[in-house]
C-alpha cells in the first residue's frame, strides 16, 4: 500500500468547469427537512450570509411532517426547486429519508457522492491521522430501489451495476485524487462474493485506470473496514460502489469524532446538492445543541462548487479554529449550543 501524500489544507472538489467563475447572484435551494436539519441549516445560512457573496435563498419543504400534512414526503415543487437552483443545501429527513434524498439526488443529476472524513485539531478523535475522501457511486447498486415480495415471507433485492456508471465514478475519483494531491487511491469491492456485479465494477475501473495511467489498489470492503480502523494513514481517496461508500464513510466518522463533522456533496454534471452526513437525530432535535460543523463544511463545499474558492477556504478555516479552540457542542465534550458555535464561526470570519 502506498502512503497517501499530505493534501492541501483546503481540500477541493472537482465540479463542472461551467461553474468555475461563480455569479453575481446564485440561487440556493434550502431544504431543512426534519429534526436537527431545522437547526443546522439556519446555522449554515448565517455563515454564508456573513460572507461578501450574494445569494438568493429559496426554501422548500420535505420530510416526515410534510408527508403527514400533504401526503407526500417530497412535493413536486421542492423537487423542481432543487433541479432549477444553482445548488441545494439539504438538512436531514427522518423516516422518509429514502423518499426524500434519493429523488433530490436525481433532481440535481448526481452521479457521485463525495464524503471527506478528516480529523481536526482540538477534537478528541480515535485516529487523529485520518484524512480520507470517499468517492461513492450515487445512482445504482442496491439503492436502485428494485425490491419485490415474490411470495409470502420471501423478498428480493436487485443490485444493478453498469459499465457506464462505474467508469464515470472511476474517472471522477482518479481526477479528484490527482487534483487534490492524494497519492493513494483504493477501490473497495466485494467481488469475491458478488462476482458478476462487483466484477463488472472492477473491470470498468481497471479500464479507466489503464487509459489514464492511474495507479490504485483494490481492497475487499470488509477487510478495508478493519484496515481503516488500524491504519487510516495508508489511505487517501477510496472509490466505492454505492452501499460500500455509505457504510465505510460512516465508519470513518467514528475515527474523527463522529458524524457531526462529516460534510458531503452530491455531484452532477452542472448541479449539486450538499448535506451533512448525519441524520435528523430525533433524540436531540429541538434542544438547540446540534453540532453545525458538518453542515457549515457542506456549505463550504457548496461555495467551491459555485466558484467561490477563497470564501470556501475562509469558512473551513473558521470552522477548524472553533473546533480547536471552542466553543463545542455536547457531542464534542462541550456544553455550547448550536447558536453559540455558529456565532463563534461567524466571529472568526
Short mmCIF file of C-alpha atoms in Angstrom, two decimals:
data_model
loop_
_atom_site.label_atom_id
_atom_site.label_comp_id
_atom_site.label_asym_id
_atom_site.label_seq_id
_atom_site.Cartn_x
_atom_site.Cartn_y
_atom_site.Cartn_z
CA UNK A 1 0.00 0.00 0.00
CA UNK A 2 1.36 3.40 -0.96
CA UNK A 3 1.19 6.01 1.80
CA UNK A 4 -1.02 8.96 0.90
CA UNK A 5 0.62 12.31 0.38
CA UNK A 6 -0.33 15.28 2.50
CA UNK A 7 -3.24 17.06 0.81
CA UNK A 8 -3.56 20.83 0.96
CA UNK A 9 -5.39 22.39 3.90
CA UNK A 10 -8.35 23.41 1.75
CA UNK A 11 -9.37 20.20 0.04
CA UNK A 12 -11.16 20.99 -3.19
CA UNK A 13 -13.89 19.25 -5.07
CA UNK A 14 -13.96 18.75 -8.81
CA UNK A 15 -17.06 20.27 -10.31
CA UNK A 16 -18.17 21.27 -13.76
CA UNK A 17 -15.87 23.92 -15.29
CA UNK A 18 -19.02 25.73 -16.39
CA UNK A 19 -19.49 26.82 -12.78
CA UNK A 20 -15.90 27.79 -12.12
CA UNK A 21 -16.37 31.58 -12.25
CA UNK A 22 -19.40 31.83 -9.98
CA UNK A 23 -22.02 34.50 -10.50
CA UNK A 24 -23.25 37.77 -9.05
CA UNK A 25 -26.33 36.17 -7.50
CA UNK A 26 -26.68 32.41 -7.32
CA UNK A 27 -29.93 30.76 -6.31
CA UNK A 28 -29.59 28.30 -3.43
CA UNK A 29 -32.43 25.89 -2.75
CA UNK A 30 -32.66 25.45 1.03
CA UNK A 31 -34.42 22.34 2.34
CA UNK A 32 -34.11 21.99 6.14
CA UNK A 33 -36.15 18.79 6.36
CA UNK A 34 -36.69 17.13 9.72
CA UNK A 35 -35.19 17.12 13.20
CA UNK A 36 -31.88 18.90 13.63
CA UNK A 37 -31.95 19.78 9.94
CA UNK A 38 -34.09 22.73 11.01
CA UNK A 39 -31.35 23.85 13.39
CA UNK A 40 -28.15 23.27 11.43
CA UNK A 41 -29.38 24.61 8.08
CA UNK A 42 -30.12 28.09 9.54
CA UNK A 43 -26.64 27.98 11.07
CA UNK A 44 -25.08 27.37 7.66
CA UNK A 45 -27.17 30.18 6.16
CA UNK A 46 -25.91 32.55 8.88
CA UNK A 47 -22.35 31.68 7.90
CA UNK A 48 -23.00 32.14 4.18
CA UNK A 49 -24.68 35.49 4.81
CA UNK A 50 -21.61 36.65 6.74
CA UNK A 51 -19.54 36.43 3.55
CA UNK A 52 -19.17 39.02 0.81
CA UNK A 53 -21.11 36.80 -1.56
CA UNK A 54 -24.61 37.48 -2.81
CA UNK A 55 -27.05 34.57 -2.75
CA UNK A 56 -30.76 34.21 -3.23
CA UNK A 57 -32.07 31.60 -0.79
CA UNK A 58 -35.33 29.87 -1.72
CA UNK A 59 -36.75 27.43 0.82
CA UNK A 60 -38.54 24.19 0.08
CA UNK A 61 -40.17 21.66 2.37
CA UNK A 62 -39.68 17.92 2.63
CA UNK A 63 -39.70 15.15 5.19
CA UNK A 64 -41.88 13.38 7.73
CA UNK A 65 -44.18 16.24 8.68
CA UNK A 66 -44.69 17.16 5.05
CA UNK A 67 -45.77 13.57 4.37
CA UNK A 68 -48.22 13.78 7.25
CA UNK A 69 -49.70 17.11 6.18
CA UNK A 70 -49.57 16.77 2.40
CA UNK A 71 -49.44 13.05 1.72
CA UNK A 72 -46.01 13.15 0.07
CA UNK A 73 -42.57 13.49 1.62
CA UNK A 74 -41.09 15.39 -1.32
CA UNK A 75 -43.57 17.71 -3.06
CA UNK A 76 -43.08 18.24 -6.78
CA UNK A 77 -42.32 21.93 -6.28
CA UNK A 78 -39.45 21.08 -3.93
CA UNK A 79 -38.04 18.62 -6.47
CA UNK A 80 -38.25 21.28 -9.18
CA UNK A 81 -36.72 23.86 -6.84
CA UNK A 82 -33.62 21.70 -6.43
CA UNK A 83 -33.49 20.89 -10.14
CA UNK A 84 -33.64 24.56 -11.16
CA UNK A 85 -31.38 26.09 -8.47
CA UNK A 86 -27.66 26.66 -8.87
CA UNK A 87 -27.10 24.42 -5.83
CA UNK A 88 -29.08 22.89 -2.97
CA UNK A 89 -28.38 22.82 0.76
CA UNK A 90 -30.27 20.00 2.49
CA UNK A 91 -30.53 19.21 6.21
CA UNK A 92 -31.92 15.78 7.03
CA UNK A 93 -35.01 13.62 6.75
CA UNK A 94 -36.40 11.20 9.29
CA UNK A 95 -38.36 8.06 8.43
CA UNK A 96 -38.91 9.37 4.92
CA UNK A 97 -35.18 9.72 4.18
CA UNK A 98 -35.19 7.36 1.19
CA UNK A 99 -38.26 9.13 -0.24
CA UNK A 100 -36.54 12.49 0.02
CA UNK A 101 -32.81 12.27 -0.54
CA UNK A 102 -32.80 9.74 -3.39
CA UNK A 103 -35.18 11.82 -5.57
CA UNK A 104 -33.29 15.01 -4.65
CA UNK A 105 -30.05 13.44 -5.84
CA UNK A 106 -31.87 12.56 -9.04
CA UNK A 107 -33.11 16.15 -9.33
CA UNK A 108 -29.56 17.52 -9.45
CA UNK A 109 -28.33 14.70 -11.69
CA UNK A 110 -25.92 13.44 -9.05
CA UNK A 111 -23.64 10.58 -10.04
CA UNK A 112 -21.02 10.96 -7.27
CA UNK A 113 -21.31 11.35 -3.51
CA UNK A 114 -18.17 12.93 -2.04
CA UNK A 115 -17.61 12.40 1.69
CA UNK A 116 -14.40 13.77 3.25
CA UNK A 117 -13.52 12.39 6.69
CA UNK A 118 -10.62 14.13 8.42
CA UNK A 119 -9.53 14.62 12.00
CA UNK A 120 -9.30 18.19 13.30
CA UNK A 121 -7.00 19.69 15.94
CA UNK A 122 -8.74 20.03 19.28
CA UNK A 123 -11.24 17.27 18.59
CA UNK A 124 -10.90 14.06 20.58
CA UNK A 125 -10.62 11.57 17.74
CA UNK A 126 -9.87 7.87 17.68
CA UNK A 127 -7.38 8.24 14.84
CA UNK A 128 -6.07 11.83 14.54
CA UNK A 129 -4.02 10.85 11.47
CA UNK A 130 -7.19 10.22 9.45
CA UNK A 131 -7.63 12.18 6.22
CA UNK A 132 -9.85 10.27 3.80
CA UNK A 133 -12.21 11.08 0.97
CA UNK A 134 -14.84 8.58 -0.12
CA UNK A 135 -15.94 8.89 -3.75
CA UNK A 136 -19.18 6.92 -3.81
CA UNK A 137 -21.17 5.90 -6.86
CA UNK A 138 -24.55 7.54 -6.40
CA UNK A 139 -27.02 6.16 -8.94
CA UNK A 140 -27.25 2.39 -8.72
CA UNK A 141 -26.22 -0.67 -6.69
CA UNK A 142 -28.64 -1.86 -4.02
CA UNK A 143 -30.06 1.66 -3.74
CA UNK A 144 -31.74 1.36 -7.12
CA UNK A 145 -34.95 0.52 -5.29
CA UNK A 146 -35.72 -2.68 -7.19
CA UNK A 147 -37.29 -4.79 -4.45
CA UNK A 148 -40.07 -7.34 -4.65
CA UNK A 149 -42.03 -9.71 -2.48
CA UNK A 150 -42.18 -12.82 -4.64
CA UNK A 151 -44.05 -14.96 -2.10
CA UNK A 152 -45.29 -14.70 1.42
CA UNK A 153 -42.20 -14.21 3.54
CA UNK A 154 -39.85 -14.16 0.53
CA UNK A 155 -38.39 -10.88 -0.73
CA UNK A 156 -35.73 -9.96 -3.27
CA UNK A 157 -33.42 -7.03 -3.97
CA UNK A 158 -31.86 -6.49 -7.39
CA UNK A 159 -28.36 -4.98 -7.46
CA UNK A 160 -27.64 -3.03 -10.63
CA UNK A 161 -24.06 -2.28 -11.69
CA UNK A 162 -23.35 -0.82 -15.14
CA UNK A 163 -20.19 -0.14 -17.06
CA UNK A 164 -21.20 3.47 -17.73
CA UNK A 165 -21.79 4.39 -14.09
CA UNK A 166 -18.71 2.51 -12.91
CA UNK A 167 -16.47 4.22 -15.44
CA UNK A 168 -17.91 7.61 -14.58
CA UNK A 169 -17.25 7.28 -10.84
CA UNK A 170 -13.77 5.93 -11.54
CA UNK A 171 -12.91 8.87 -13.79
CA UNK A 172 -14.16 11.30 -11.16
CA UNK A 173 -12.28 9.55 -8.37
CA UNK A 174 -8.94 9.46 -10.15
CA UNK A 175 -9.27 13.07 -11.25
CA UNK A 176 -10.20 14.11 -7.72
CA UNK A 177 -7.16 12.35 -6.25
CA UNK A 178 -4.83 13.97 -8.77
CA UNK A 179 -6.28 17.45 -8.35
CA UNK A 180 -6.05 17.26 -4.56
CA UNK A 181 -2.57 15.70 -4.25
CA UNK A 182 -3.61 12.30 -2.97
CA UNK A 183 -1.07 9.66 -3.95
CA UNK A 184 -3.14 6.73 -2.78
CA UNK A 185 -6.35 5.53 -4.43
CA UNK A 186 -8.14 2.42 -3.20
CA UNK A 187 -11.06 0.73 -4.93
CA UNK A 188 -13.40 -1.01 -2.49
CA UNK A 189 -15.39 -4.04 -3.64
CA UNK A 190 -16.72 -7.48 -2.72
CA UNK A 191 -16.01 -9.28 -5.98
CA UNK A 192 -15.05 -12.48 -4.19
CA UNK A 193 -18.76 -12.96 -3.43
CA UNK A 194 -20.62 -10.63 -5.82
CA UNK A 195 -18.59 -11.90 -8.73
CA UNK A 196 -20.69 -10.61 -11.58
CA UNK A 197 -21.72 -7.16 -10.29
CA UNK A 198 -18.57 -6.15 -8.44
CA UNK A 199 -16.60 -7.99 -11.10
CA UNK A 200 -18.16 -5.55 -13.58
CA UNK A 201 -17.29 -2.64 -11.29
CA UNK A 202 -13.64 -3.69 -11.04
CA UNK A 203 -13.31 -4.29 -14.77
CA UNK A 204 -14.70 -0.85 -15.56
CA UNK A 205 -12.44 0.87 -13.02
CA UNK A 206 -9.45 -1.04 -14.40
CA UNK A 207 -10.10 0.17 -17.95
CA UNK A 208 -10.34 3.77 -16.78
CA UNK A 209 -7.10 3.42 -14.81
CA UNK A 210 -5.27 1.85 -17.75
CA UNK A 211 -6.46 4.52 -20.18
CA UNK A 212 -5.42 7.34 -17.84
CA UNK A 213 -2.23 5.81 -16.47
CA UNK A 214 -3.62 5.81 -12.91
CA UNK A 215 -2.30 3.60 -10.14
CA UNK A 216 -4.59 2.15 -7.49
CA UNK A 217 -5.03 -0.68 -5.01
CA UNK A 218 -8.02 -2.97 -4.59
CA UNK A 219 -9.48 -3.93 -1.22
CA UNK A 220 -12.34 -6.16 -0.14
CA UNK A 221 -14.74 -3.79 1.58
CA UNK A 222 -15.00 -5.84 4.78
CA UNK A 223 -11.23 -6.14 5.13
CA UNK A 224 -10.91 -2.46 4.29
CA UNK A 225 -13.21 -1.62 7.20
CA UNK A 226 -10.73 -3.27 9.54
CA UNK A 227 -7.66 -1.68 7.92
CA UNK A 228 -9.21 1.79 8.06
CA UNK A 229 -9.51 1.37 11.82
CA UNK A 230 -5.96 0.14 12.23
CA UNK A 231 -4.04 2.16 9.62
CA UNK A 232 -6.11 5.07 8.24
CA UNK A 233 -2.97 7.00 7.30
CA UNK A 234 -2.34 4.49 4.50
CA UNK A 235 -5.47 5.56 2.64
CA UNK A 236 -6.45 8.69 0.75
CA UNK A 237 -9.22 8.51 -1.86
CA UNK A 238 -11.50 5.47 -1.68
CA UNK A 239 -13.65 4.79 -4.76
CA UNK A 240 -16.72 2.77 -3.77
CA UNK A 241 -19.91 1.25 -5.06
CA UNK A 242 -22.99 2.81 -3.52
CA UNK A 243 -23.61 0.75 -0.38
CA UNK A 244 -19.91 0.32 0.44
CA UNK A 245 -19.36 4.07 0.29
CA UNK A 246 -22.29 4.68 2.60
CA UNK A 247 -21.12 2.19 5.23
CA UNK A 248 -17.38 2.88 5.08
CA UNK A 249 -17.77 6.65 5.34
CA UNK A 250 -19.91 6.24 8.46
CA UNK A 251 -17.21 4.02 9.91
CA UNK A 252 -14.65 6.72 9.15
CA UNK A 253 -16.79 9.22 11.05
CA UNK A 254 -16.04 7.19 14.15
CA UNK A 255 -12.32 7.71 13.55
CA UNK A 256 -12.52 11.50 13.55
CA UNK A 257 -15.04 12.33 16.28
CA UNK A 258 -18.48 11.50 14.94
CA UNK A 259 -20.99 12.19 12.20
CA UNK A 260 -21.27 15.81 13.34
CA UNK A 261 -18.03 16.52 11.48
CA UNK A 262 -18.70 14.95 8.08
CA UNK A 263 -19.94 17.07 5.16
CA UNK A 264 -20.88 15.70 1.77
CA UNK A 265 -21.58 16.71 -1.81
CA UNK A 266 -23.85 15.00 -4.33
CA UNK A 267 -22.28 15.99 -7.62
CA UNK A 268 -23.92 16.19 -11.02
CA UNK A 269 -22.64 17.46 -14.35
CA UNK A 270 -23.61 21.08 -13.61
CA UNK A 271 -25.64 20.94 -10.42
CA UNK A 272 -25.08 19.58 -6.93
CA UNK A 273 -26.69 19.03 -3.55
CA UNK A 274 -24.87 19.46 -0.26
CA UNK A 275 -25.80 17.83 3.05
CA UNK A 276 -24.29 16.76 6.35
CA UNK A 277 -23.78 13.02 6.57
CA UNK A 278 -25.63 12.82 9.89
CA UNK A 279 -29.38 12.21 10.00
CA UNK A 280 -32.23 14.01 11.68
CA UNK A 281 -31.14 12.97 15.23
CA UNK A 282 -34.64 12.98 16.77
CA UNK A 283 -33.16 12.29 20.21
CA UNK A 284 -31.73 15.82 20.40
CA UNK A 285 -33.95 17.67 17.92
CA UNK A 286 -35.35 20.87 19.37
CA UNK A 287 -32.80 21.10 22.17
CA UNK A 288 -30.55 23.57 20.32
CA UNK A 289 -27.39 21.52 20.87
CA UNK A 290 -26.82 20.02 17.41
CA UNK A 291 -23.31 20.39 16.05
CA UNK A 292 -23.49 22.66 12.97
CA UNK A 293 -19.94 21.87 11.78
CA UNK A 294 -20.84 19.24 9.19
CA UNK A 295 -23.50 21.46 7.63
CA UNK A 296 -21.25 24.53 7.58
CA UNK A 297 -18.48 22.44 6.00
CA UNK A 298 -21.04 21.24 3.45
CA UNK A 299 -21.76 24.92 2.75
CA UNK A 300 -18.02 25.39 2.15
CA UNK A 301 -18.20 22.64 -0.48
CA UNK A 302 -21.17 24.47 -2.00
CA UNK A 303 -19.10 27.65 -2.20
CA UNK A 304 -16.40 25.75 -4.04
CA UNK A 305 -18.92 24.35 -6.47
CA UNK A 306 -20.14 27.84 -7.32
CA UNK A 307 -16.63 29.16 -7.84
CA UNK A 308 -16.09 30.98 -4.54
CA UNK A 309 -12.90 29.19 -3.62
CA UNK A 310 -11.48 31.91 -1.38
CA UNK A 311 -14.70 32.09 0.60
CA UNK A 312 -14.69 28.31 1.00
CA UNK A 313 -11.17 28.43 2.42
CA UNK A 314 -12.24 31.12 4.88
CA UNK A 315 -15.23 29.12 6.06
CA UNK A 316 -13.16 25.97 6.58
CA UNK A 317 -10.53 27.91 8.47
CA UNK A 318 -13.17 29.43 10.73
CA UNK A 319 -14.74 26.05 11.47
CA UNK A 320 -11.37 24.47 12.19
CA UNK A 321 -10.42 27.31 14.53
CA UNK A 322 -13.65 26.92 16.50
CA UNK A 323 -13.25 23.14 16.63
CA UNK A 324 -9.76 23.63 18.04
CA UNK A 325 -10.43 26.47 20.49
CA UNK A 326 -14.13 26.08 21.26
CA UNK A 327 -16.91 26.57 22.00
CA UNK A 328 -18.03 22.99 21.38
CA UNK A 329 -21.39 21.25 21.38
CA UNK A 330 -22.04 18.29 23.72
CA UNK A 331 -21.17 15.66 21.09
CA UNK A 332 -17.59 17.00 21.23
CA UNK A 333 -17.48 17.21 25.00
CA UNK A 334 -18.61 20.82 25.40
CA UNK A 335 -21.76 22.49 26.63
CA UNK A 336 -22.29 25.11 23.92
CA UNK A 337 -25.46 25.49 21.90
CA UNK A 338 -25.80 25.37 18.15
CA UNK A 339 -26.20 29.15 18.17
CA UNK A 340 -23.06 29.60 20.30
CA UNK A 341 -20.93 27.62 17.87
CA UNK A 342 -22.45 29.33 14.85
CA UNK A 343 -21.78 32.78 16.33
CA UNK A 344 -18.18 31.77 17.03
CA UNK A 345 -17.69 30.67 13.42
CA UNK A 346 -19.15 33.95 12.16
CA UNK A 347 -16.88 35.88 14.53
CA UNK A 348 -13.87 34.02 13.11
CA UNK A 349 -14.93 35.09 9.62
#
